[in-house]
Amino acid sequence: MARKGLVIVHTGPGKGKTTAALGLALRAVGQGMRVAMVQFIKGSWKYGELKAPEFLPGFEIQPMGRGFVNLGAPTPDPEDVALARETLDAARGKVLSGRYDLVILDEINYAVDYGLVPVEEVLRLIRDKPDPVHLVLTGRNARPEVVEVADLVTEMREVKHPFRAGIKAQKGIEF
Amino acid sequence: MARKGLVIVHTGPGKGKTTAALGLALRAVGQGMRVAMVQFIKGSWKYGELKAPEFLPGFEIQPMGRGFVNLGAPTPDPEDVALARETLDAARGKVLSGRYDLVILDEINYAVDYGLVPVEEVLRLIRDKPDPVHLVLTGRNARPEVVEVADLVTEMREVKHPFRAGIKAQKGIEF
């Protein structure tokens, strides 16, 4: 039976969107699959996962060239838009290459929401992907058009968050 | 600064509860932490993650001795209750041992909900854990008492599921 690659979306304001994608990567590697993760918005504090390729055979991770985009600005910095374009091209290359069974587009939903990546380009990438390739798109505020074409969509909802109680981010958990 | 171990709950009917716990394990291992995962309800089809200890230094996984409990029964099988008790004792031993920075109690919420594990025992384990140890409790229908004492609670909500569209479970993704 030919494999049907799934289009999976992790969205919502809660924790666990990227983390669950990393868990999928781990499970896929356990099945002998090759996995690429492309990070559209790099959290410069997320070190733990950057070590993952050292452990996981067949897992590659490509963080963006520089740190977190300036999320405070009302419109994105042109340099961030250019970088997001490069990142999207790299992601497209990986998806179409046939070298990966699973490609994770980390924070791409957020990159679209913030105006760094046109949603049409994301839809085109989903449309053009080889049938057997699984795609995971993470990030809050996934566009309805993306949800519409996805196979599996999970929303992470924050019920309780420790930062609200004054607890600091914990190494190995948050980063 | 002494580390404050977090009590983290992944609950809700959607996908990603165990998967996000695996992602946390991956990130923690990337930070040089030691991680144990104890599975209260073993899905006999989840093979991908059972390979993880082969890749991840400092990661141990302890699946239950036998397959999925008989979820169809109105009350749990006494054998399953006995096994859950053993699993809880093993988990307690790991949490209290000081040998792990992060212990994942996989599907323990569901085990409580199904009547396999008394919620008081879970609350006692949370109360008795050494301060620096991070605990992750996964499974749907987390009890309000558990949510109450947790630091970080995320609910995974199913927006769209491929099985509804007649797509079969995919190797490396679902298992």
mmCIF file of C-alpha atoms in Angstrom:
data_model
loop_
_atom_site.group_PDB
_atom_site.id
_atom_site.type_symbol
_atom_site.label_atom_id
_atom_site.label_comp_id
_atom_site.label_asym_id
_atom_site.label_seq_id
_atom_site.Cartn_x
_atom_site.Cartn_y
_atom_site.Cartn_z
ATOM 1 C CA MET A 1 0.000 0.000 0.000
ATOM 2 C CA ALA A 2 1.376 3.399 -0.953
ATOM 3 C CA ARG A 3 1.869 5.657 2.002
ATOM 4 C CA LYS A 4 -0.434 8.615 2.345
ATOM 5 C CA GLY A 5 1.584 11.481 3.732
ATOM 6 C CA LEU A 6 -0.383 13.472 6.278
ATOM 7 C CA VAL A 7 -0.577 17.238 6.583
ATOM 8 C CA ILE A 8 -0.544 17.869 10.324
ATOM 9 C CA VAL A 9 -1.095 21.225 12.016
ATOM 10 C CA HIS A 10 -0.241 22.045 15.644
ATOM 11 C CA THR A 11 -1.746 25.383 16.525
ATOM 12 C CA GLY A 12 -3.336 27.277 19.413
ATOM 13 C CA PRO A 13 -1.936 29.510 22.135
ATOM 14 C CA GLY A 14 -0.836 26.723 24.502
ATOM 15 C CA LYS A 15 2.483 24.941 24.907
ATOM 16 C CA GLY A 16 3.443 21.798 23.075
ATOM 17 C CA LYS A 17 3.194 22.692 19.394
ATOM 18 C CA THR A 18 6.905 22.445 18.584
ATOM 19 C CA THR A 19 7.429 19.929 21.372
ATOM 20 C CA ALA A 20 4.862 17.541 19.895
ATOM 21 C CA ALA A 21 6.539 17.962 16.498
ATOM 22 C CA LEU A 22 9.836 16.926 18.117
ATOM 23 C CA GLY A 23 8.028 13.924 19.584
ATOM 24 C CA LEU A 24 6.773 13.010 16.107
ATOM 25 C CA ALA A 25 10.359 13.295 14.857
ATOM 26 C CA LEU A 26 11.525 10.937 17.589
ATOM 27 C CA ARG A 27 8.797 8.419 16.808
ATOM 28 C CA ALA A 28 9.459 8.645 13.060
ATOM 29 C CA VAL A 29 13.196 8.132 13.534
ATOM 30 C CA GLY A 30 12.288 5.091 15.648
ATOM 31 C CA GLN A 31 10.584 3.757 12.522
ATOM 32 C CA GLY A 32 13.672 4.366 10.423
ATOM 33 C CA MET A 33 12.288 7.462 8.742
ATOM 34 C CA ARG A 34 14.272 10.519 7.703
ATOM 35 C CA VAL A 35 13.132 13.789 9.212
ATOM 36 C CA ALA A 36 13.950 17.429 8.565
ATOM 37 C CA MET A 37 12.854 20.288 10.787
ATOM 38 C CA VAL A 38 13.016 23.818 9.401
ATOM 39 C CA GLN A 39 12.590 26.581 11.952
ATOM 40 C CA PHE A 40 10.951 29.766 10.694
ATOM 41 C CA ILE A 41 11.110 31.651 13.972
ATOM 42 C CA LYS A 42 14.131 30.715 15.965
ATOM 43 C CA GLY A 43 13.814 31.019 19.697
ATOM 44 C CA SER A 44 17.424 31.719 20.586
ATOM 45 C CA TRP A 45 16.776 30.078 23.973
ATOM 46 C CA LYS A 46 15.729 26.680 22.586
ATOM 47 C CA TYR A 47 19.011 24.854 22.867
ATOM 48 C CA GLY A 48 17.820 21.414 23.944
ATOM 49 C CA GLU A 49 16.333 20.496 20.595
ATOM 50 C CA LEU A 50 19.328 21.741 18.608
ATOM 51 C CA LYS A 51 21.284 18.842 20.092
ATOM 52 C CA ALA A 52 18.721 16.350 18.792
ATOM 53 C CA PRO A 53 20.496 15.661 15.467
ATOM 54 C CA GLU A 54 23.482 14.432 17.478
ATOM 55 C CA PHE A 55 21.311 11.654 18.860
ATOM 56 C CA LEU A 56 18.753 10.973 16.193
ATOM 57 C CA PRO A 57 19.908 9.169 13.071
ATOM 58 C CA GLY A 58 18.177 10.646 10.045
ATOM 59 C CA PHE A 59 17.074 13.831 11.798
ATOM 60 C CA GLU A 60 18.226 17.218 10.529
ATOM 61 C CA ILE A 61 17.362 20.572 11.947
ATOM 62 C CA GLN A 62 17.770 23.900 10.201
ATOM 63 C CA PRO A 63 17.360 26.906 12.440
ATOM 64 C CA MET A 64 16.966 30.353 10.932
ATOM 65 C CA GLY A 65 20.152 32.298 10.414
ATOM 66 C CA ARG A 66 19.541 34.704 13.240
ATOM 67 C CA GLY A 67 17.614 34.979 16.456
ATOM 68 C CA PHE A 68 14.000 35.659 17.249
ATOM 69 C CA VAL A 69 12.338 38.169 14.939
ATOM 70 C CA ASN A 70 11.347 41.480 16.437
ATOM 71 C CA LEU A 71 7.878 40.506 17.479
ATOM 72 C CA GLY A 72 7.246 43.888 19.005
ATOM 73 C CA ALA A 73 7.193 45.711 15.669
ATOM 74 C CA PRO A 74 3.799 46.437 14.070
ATOM 75 C CA THR A 75 5.127 45.354 10.662
ATOM 76 C CA PRO A 76 7.911 42.857 10.010
ATOM 77 C CA ASP A 77 11.469 43.990 9.368
ATOM 78 C CA PRO A 78 12.339 43.577 5.630
ATOM 79 C CA GLU A 79 15.398 41.609 6.681
ATOM 80 C CA ASP A 80 13.151 39.113 8.477
ATOM 81 C CA VAL A 81 10.901 38.870 5.417
ATOM 82 C CA ALA A 82 13.928 38.135 3.233
ATOM 83 C CA LEU A 83 15.177 35.542 5.675
ATOM 84 C CA ALA A 84 11.737 33.923 5.869
ATOM 85 C CA ARG A 85 11.730 33.720 2.074
ATOM 86 C CA GLU A 86 15.105 31.950 2.142
ATOM 87 C CA THR A 87 13.819 29.617 4.842
ATOM 88 C CA LEU A 88 10.695 28.843 2.806
ATOM 89 C CA ASP A 89 12.821 28.099 -0.261
ATOM 90 C CA ALA A 90 15.005 25.784 1.806
ATOM 91 C CA ALA A 91 11.901 24.078 3.208
ATOM 92 C CA ARG A 92 10.444 23.677 -0.280
ATOM 93 C CA GLY A 93 13.694 22.124 -1.453
ATOM 94 C CA LYS A 94 13.605 19.611 1.381
ATOM 95 C CA VAL A 95 9.947 18.713 0.869
ATOM 96 C CA LEU A 96 10.365 18.182 -2.878
ATOM 97 C CA SER A 97 13.746 16.416 -2.631
ATOM 98 C CA GLY A 98 12.300 13.015 -1.749
ATOM 99 C CA ARG A 99 15.071 12.671 0.836
ATOM 100 C CA TYR A 100 12.734 13.037 3.816
ATOM 101 C CA ASP A 101 9.705 11.107 5.009
ATOM 102 C CA LEU A 102 8.662 13.858 7.402
ATOM 103 C CA VAL A 103 9.327 17.592 7.170
ATOM 104 C CA ILE A 104 8.486 19.864 10.096
ATOM 105 C CA LEU A 105 7.855 23.525 9.235
ATOM 106 C CA ASP A 106 8.290 24.914 12.707
ATOM 107 C CA GLU A 107 6.439 28.164 13.488
ATOM 108 C CA ILE A 108 5.404 28.569 9.871
ATOM 109 C CA ASN A 109 1.835 29.379 10.932
ATOM 110 C CA TYR A 110 3.144 32.162 13.078
ATOM 111 C CA ALA A 111 5.412 33.366 10.271
ATOM 112 C CA VAL A 112 2.320 33.616 8.035
ATOM 113 C CA ASP A 113 0.304 35.318 10.738
ATOM 114 C CA TYR A 114 3.052 37.859 11.293
ATOM 115 C CA GLY A 115 3.326 38.611 7.570
ATOM 116 C CA LEU A 116 6.706 36.993 6.943
ATOM 117 C CA VAL A 117 5.424 34.273 4.622
ATOM 118 C CA PRO A 118 2.464 34.540 2.174
ATOM 119 C CA VAL A 119 -0.173 31.911 2.956
ATOM 120 C CA GLU A 120 -0.447 31.170 -0.787
ATOM 121 C CA GLU A 121 3.141 29.913 -0.723
ATOM 122 C CA VAL A 122 2.324 27.563 2.137
ATOM 123 C CA LEU A 123 -0.727 26.237 0.298
ATOM 124 C CA ARG A 124 1.396 25.763 -2.832
ATOM 125 C CA LEU A 125 3.992 23.814 -0.858
ATOM 126 C CA ILE A 126 1.289 21.551 0.586
ATOM 127 C CA ARG A 127 -0.192 21.046 -2.887
ATOM 128 C CA ASP A 128 3.178 20.271 -4.485
ATOM 129 C CA LYS A 129 4.523 17.903 -1.832
ATOM 130 C CA PRO A 130 5.187 14.332 -2.950
ATOM 131 C CA ASP A 131 2.332 12.056 -1.838
ATOM 132 C CA PRO A 132 4.263 9.982 0.725
ATOM 133 C CA VAL A 133 5.795 12.949 2.565
ATOM 134 C CA HIS A 134 4.336 13.844 5.954
ATOM 135 C CA LEU A 135 4.265 17.586 6.671
ATOM 136 C CA VAL A 136 3.920 19.136 10.107
ATOM 137 C CA LEU A 137 3.147 22.850 10.370
ATOM 138 C CA THR A 138 3.424 24.404 13.805
ATOM 139 C CA GLY A 139 2.659 27.809 15.240
ATOM 140 C CA ARG A 140 -0.261 29.709 16.661
ATOM 141 C CA ASN A 141 -2.997 31.290 14.555
ATOM 142 C CA ALA A 142 -2.933 28.752 11.720
ATOM 143 C CA ARG A 143 -4.867 30.232 8.817
ATOM 144 C CA PRO A 144 -8.280 28.686 8.063
ATOM 145 C CA GLU A 145 -7.092 27.950 4.499
ATOM 146 C CA VAL A 146 -4.284 25.819 5.934
ATOM 147 C CA VAL A 147 -6.612 24.051 8.385
ATOM 148 C CA GLU A 148 -8.941 23.399 5.459
ATOM 149 C CA VAL A 149 -6.339 21.412 3.500
ATOM 150 C CA ALA A 150 -4.796 19.677 6.531
ATOM 151 C CA ASP A 151 -5.565 16.090 7.529
ATOM 152 C CA LEU A 152 -4.955 16.380 11.259
ATOM 153 C CA VAL A 153 -5.247 19.593 13.239
ATOM 154 C CA THR A 154 -4.674 19.888 16.972
ATOM 155 C CA GLU A 155 -5.106 23.022 18.983
ATOM 156 C CA MET A 156 -3.016 23.383 22.122
ATOM 157 C CA ARG A 157 -4.959 25.308 24.727
ATOM 158 C CA GLU A 158 -3.293 26.813 27.766
ATOM 159 C CA VAL A 159 -5.125 25.774 30.909
ATOM 160 C CA LYS A 160 -2.450 26.863 33.363
ATOM 161 C CA HIS A 161 0.990 28.395 32.886
ATOM 162 C CA PRO A 162 3.769 28.604 35.467
ATOM 163 C CA PHE A 163 5.032 32.018 34.317
ATOM 164 C CA ARG A 164 1.725 33.400 35.530
ATOM 165 C CA ALA A 165 2.614 32.078 38.986
ATOM 166 C CA GLY A 166 6.030 33.742 38.806
ATOM 167 C CA ILE A 167 7.991 30.566 38.082
ATOM 168 C CA LYS A 168 10.911 31.091 35.705
ATOM 169 C CA ALA A 169 11.514 29.182 32.465
ATOM 170 C CA GLN A 170 13.199 25.870 33.261
ATOM 171 C CA LYS A 171 16.190 24.494 31.371
ATOM 172 C CA GLY A 172 15.400 21.207 29.631
ATOM 173 C CA ILE A 173 11.691 21.920 29.708
ATOM 174 C CA GLU A 174 11.137 25.313 28.175
ATOM 175 C CA PHE A 175 14.430 25.374 26.257
ATOM 176 C CA MET B 1 19.678 28.794 41.961
ATOM 177 C CA ALA B 2 17.982 25.559 42.962
ATOM 178 C CA ARG B 3 15.900 24.101 40.189
ATOM 179 C CA LYS B 4 12.166 24.164 40.598
ATOM 180 C CA GLY B 5 10.795 20.967 39.138
ATOM 181 C CA LEU B 6 7.576 21.549 37.252
ATOM 182 C CA VAL B 7 4.443 19.445 37.347
ATOM 183 C CA ILE B 8 3.210 19.412 33.775
ATOM 184 C CA VAL B 9 -0.098 17.976 32.562
ATOM 185 C CA HIS B 10 -0.960 17.177 28.936
ATOM 186 C CA THR B 11 -4.644 16.404 28.717
ATOM 187 C CA GLY B 12 -7.634 16.798 26.411
ATOM 188 C CA PRO B 13 -9.137 14.609 23.707
ATOM 189 C CA GLY B 14 -6.766 15.691 20.923
ATOM 190 C CA LYS B 15 -3.525 14.209 19.661
ATOM 191 C CA GLY B 16 -0.112 15.174 20.940
ATOM 192 C CA LYS B 17 -0.227 14.445 24.659
ATOM 193 C CA THR B 18 2.300 11.601 24.673
ATOM 194 C CA THR B 19 4.015 13.000 21.603
ATOM 195 C CA ALA B 20 4.699 16.321 23.316
ATOM 196 C CA ALA B 21 6.028 14.407 26.328
ATOM 197 C CA LEU B 22 8.436 12.618 23.982
ATOM 198 C CA GLY B 23 9.457 16.013 22.629
ATOM 199 C CA LEU B 24 10.147 17.201 26.175
ATOM 200 C CA ALA B 25 12.260 14.080 26.704
ATOM 201 C CA LEU B 26 14.240 14.881 23.559
ATOM 202 C CA ARG B 27 14.802 18.480 24.626
ATOM 203 C CA ALA B 28 15.763 17.442 28.173
ATOM 204 C CA VAL B 29 18.251 14.870 26.887
ATOM 205 C CA GLY B 30 19.681 17.653 24.727
ATOM 206 C CA GLN B 31 20.368 19.493 27.980
ATOM 207 C CA GLY B 32 22.120 16.480 29.469
ATOM 208 C CA MET B 33 19.199 15.501 31.687
ATOM 209 C CA ARG B 34 18.158 11.978 32.612
ATOM 210 C CA VAL B 35 14.628 11.035 31.673
ATOM 211 C CA ALA B 36 12.358 8.108 32.514
ATOM 212 C CA MET B 37 9.031 7.438 30.853
ATOM 213 C CA VAL B 38 6.628 5.028 32.536
ATOM 214 C CA GLN B 39 3.696 3.948 30.397
ATOM 215 C CA PHE B 40 0.481 3.192 32.281
ATOM 216 C CA ILE B 41 -1.566 2.232 29.250
ATOM 217 C CA LYS B 42 0.549 0.636 26.620
ATOM 218 C CA GLY B 43 -0.621 1.028 23.066
ATOM 219 C CA SER B 44 0.755 -2.100 21.459
ATOM 220 C CA TRP B 45 0.926 -0.203 18.156
ATOM 221 C CA LYS B 46 3.254 2.549 19.373
ATOM 222 C CA TYR B 47 6.566 1.102 18.333
ATOM 223 C CA GLY B 48 8.414 4.194 17.177
ATOM 224 C CA GLU B 49 8.950 5.593 20.634
ATOM 225 C CA LEU B 50 10.105 2.264 22.069
ATOM 226 C CA LYS B 51 13.229 2.639 19.944
ATOM 227 C CA ALA B 52 13.968 6.032 21.480
ATOM 228 C CA PRO B 53 16.216 4.721 24.287
ATOM 229 C CA GLU B 54 18.518 3.325 21.608
ATOM 230 C CA PHE B 55 19.153 6.871 20.417
ATOM 231 C CA LEU B 56 18.731 9.041 23.466
ATOM 232 C CA PRO B 57 21.445 8.899 26.096
ATOM 233 C CA GLY B 58 19.892 9.056 29.552
ATOM 234 C CA PHE B 59 16.374 8.146 28.370
ATOM 235 C CA GLU B 60 14.629 5.066 29.715
ATOM 236 C CA ILE B 61 11.192 3.844 28.844
ATOM 237 C CA GLN B 62 9.171 1.319 30.803
ATOM 238 C CA PRO B 63 6.103 0.059 29.008
ATOM 239 C CA MET B 64 3.486 -1.891 30.903
ATOM 240 C CA GLY B 65 3.931 -5.628 30.954
ATOM 241 C CA ARG B 66 1.081 -6.310 28.582
ATOM 242 C CA GLY B 67 -0.907 -4.590 25.885
ATOM 243 C CA PHE B 68 -3.714 -2.120 25.909
ATOM 244 C CA VAL B 69 -6.168 -2.583 28.754
ATOM 245 C CA ASN B 70 -9.658 -3.668 27.850
ATOM 246 C CA LEU B 71 -11.139 -0.233 27.439
ATOM 247 C CA GLY B 72 -14.468 -1.650 26.371
ATOM 248 C CA ALA B 73 -15.267 -3.058 29.810
ATOM 249 C CA PRO B 74 -17.519 -0.990 32.118
ATOM 250 C CA THR B 75 -15.189 -1.712 35.071
ATOM 251 C CA PRO B 76 -11.476 -2.464 34.905
ATOM 252 C CA ASP B 77 -10.167 -6.006 34.943
ATOM 253 C CA PRO B 78 -8.580 -6.810 38.367
ATOM 254 C CA GLU B 79 -5.458 -7.916 36.527
ATOM 255 C CA ASP B 80 -5.175 -4.476 34.965
ATOM 256 C CA VAL B 81 -5.663 -2.848 38.371
ATOM 257 C CA ALA B 82 -2.877 -5.006 39.829
ATOM 258 C CA LEU B 83 -0.616 -4.165 36.921
ATOM 259 C CA ALA B 84 -1.374 -0.466 37.253
ATOM 260 C CA ARG B 85 -0.471 -0.699 40.944
ATOM 261 C CA GLU B 86 2.878 -2.269 40.014
ATOM 262 C CA THR B 87 3.433 0.422 37.409
ATOM 263 C CA LEU B 88 2.632 3.144 39.928
ATOM 264 C CA ASP B 89 5.071 1.632 42.431
ATOM 265 C CA ALA B 90 7.750 1.507 39.751
ATOM 266 C CA ALA B 91 7.019 5.136 38.828
ATOM 267 C CA ARG B 92 7.170 6.179 42.467
ATOM 268 C CA GLY B 93 10.523 4.446 42.823
ATOM 269 C CA LYS B 94 11.881 6.327 39.810
ATOM 270 C CA VAL B 95 10.562 9.698 40.949
ATOM 271 C CA LEU B 96 11.984 9.327 44.463
ATOM 272 C CA SER B 97 15.282 7.769 43.350
ATOM 273 C CA GLY B 98 16.959 11.053 42.467
ATOM 274 C CA ARG B 99 18.310 9.348 39.350
ATOM 275 C CA TYR B 100 16.066 11.256 36.953
ATOM 276 C CA ASP B 101 15.581 14.939 36.208
ATOM 277 C CA LEU B 102 12.328 14.319 34.363
ATOM 278 C CA VAL B 103 9.822 11.497 34.821
ATOM 279 C CA ILE B 104 6.955 11.070 32.370
ATOM 280 C CA LEU B 105 3.887 9.248 33.692
ATOM 281 C CA ASP B 106 2.343 8.407 30.373
ATOM 282 C CA GLU B 107 -1.453 7.969 30.300
ATOM 283 C CA ILE B 108 -1.643 8.161 34.085
ATOM 284 C CA ASN B 109 -4.575 10.604 33.844
ATOM 285 C CA TYR B 110 -6.435 8.093 31.773
ATOM 286 C CA ALA B 111 -5.498 5.292 34.191
ATOM 287 C CA VAL B 112 -7.045 7.364 37.002
ATOM 288 C CA ASP B 113 -10.106 8.182 34.933
ATOM 289 C CA TYR B 114 -10.616 4.527 34.102
ATOM 290 C CA GLY B 115 -10.304 3.495 37.754
ATOM 291 C CA LEU B 116 -6.938 1.742 37.508
ATOM 292 C CA VAL B 117 -5.086 4.171 39.768
ATOM 293 C CA PRO B 118 -6.531 6.100 42.768
ATOM 294 C CA VAL B 119 -6.153 9.856 42.266
ATOM 295 C CA GLU B 120 -4.971 10.152 45.905
ATOM 296 C CA GLU B 121 -1.913 8.088 44.992
ATOM 297 C CA VAL B 122 -1.105 10.450 42.145
ATOM 298 C CA LEU B 123 -1.474 13.473 44.415
ATOM 299 C CA ARG B 124 0.760 11.778 46.991
ATOM 300 C CA LEU B 125 3.420 11.103 44.355
ATOM 301 C CA ILE B 126 3.323 14.750 43.259
ATOM 302 C CA ARG B 127 3.563 15.878 46.899
ATOM 303 C CA ASP B 128 6.466 13.547 47.705
ATOM 304 C CA LYS B 129 8.578 14.186 44.604
ATOM 305 C CA PRO B 130 11.995 15.737 45.208
ATOM 306 C CA ASP B 131 11.896 19.481 44.475
ATOM 307 C CA PRO B 132 14.156 19.476 41.380
ATOM 308 C CA VAL B 133 12.335 16.643 39.575
ATOM 309 C CA HIS B 134 10.092 17.588 36.661
ATOM 310 C CA LEU B 135 6.977 15.431 36.329
ATOM 311 C CA VAL B 136 4.859 15.105 33.203
ATOM 312 C CA LEU B 137 1.434 13.474 33.484
ATOM 313 C CA THR B 138 -0.317 12.667 30.234
ATOM 314 C CA GLY B 139 -3.740 11.330 29.331
ATOM 315 C CA ARG B 140 -7.221 12.615 28.721
ATOM 316 C CA ASN B 141 -9.634 13.600 31.489
ATOM 317 C CA ALA B 142 -7.031 14.818 33.977
ATOM 318 C CA ARG B 143 -8.747 15.159 37.362
ATOM 319 C CA PRO B 144 -9.381 18.704 38.627
ATOM 320 C CA GLU B 145 -7.380 17.857 41.778
ATOM 321 C CA VAL B 146 -4.359 17.086 39.592
ATOM 322 C CA VAL B 147 -4.827 20.229 37.505
ATOM 323 C CA GLU B 148 -5.074 22.176 40.756
ATOM 324 C CA VAL B 149 -1.593 21.137 41.947
ATOM 325 C CA ALA B 150 0.068 21.275 38.516
ATOM 326 C CA ASP B 151 2.244 24.165 37.340
ATOM 327 C CA LEU B 152 1.611 23.873 33.615
ATOM 328 C CA VAL B 153 -1.474 22.357 32.056
ATOM 329 C CA THR B 154 -2.118 22.103 28.340
ATOM 330 C CA GLU B 155 -5.255 20.731 26.769
ATOM 331 C CA MET B 156 -4.929 19.183 23.339
ATOM 332 C CA ARG B 157 -8.102 19.805 21.382
ATOM 333 C CA GLU B 158 -8.941 17.880 18.234
ATOM 334 C CA VAL B 159 -9.819 20.274 15.443
ATOM 335 C CA LYS B 160 -9.606 17.735 12.627
ATOM 336 C CA HIS B 161 -8.711 14.053 12.556
ATOM 337 C CA PRO B 162 -7.787 12.000 9.489
ATOM 338 C CA PHE B 163 -9.510 8.829 10.714
ATOM 339 C CA ARG B 164 -12.763 10.734 10.322
ATOM 340 C CA ALA B 165 -11.865 11.144 6.657
ATOM 341 C CA GLY B 166 -11.151 7.426 6.335
ATOM 342 C CA ILE B 167 -7.363 7.725 6.312
ATOM 343 C CA LYS B 168 -5.594 4.879 8.083
ATOM 344 C CA ALA B 169 -3.093 5.272 10.953
ATOM 345 C CA GLN B 170 0.320 6.020 9.507
ATOM 346 C CA LYS B 171 3.539 4.339 10.604
ATOM 347 C CA GLY B 172 6.007 6.793 12.134
ATOM 348 C CA ILE B 173 3.253 9.291 12.870
ATOM 349 C CA GLU B 174 0.574 7.507 14.819
ATOM 350 C CA PHE B 175 2.826 4.717 16.023
#
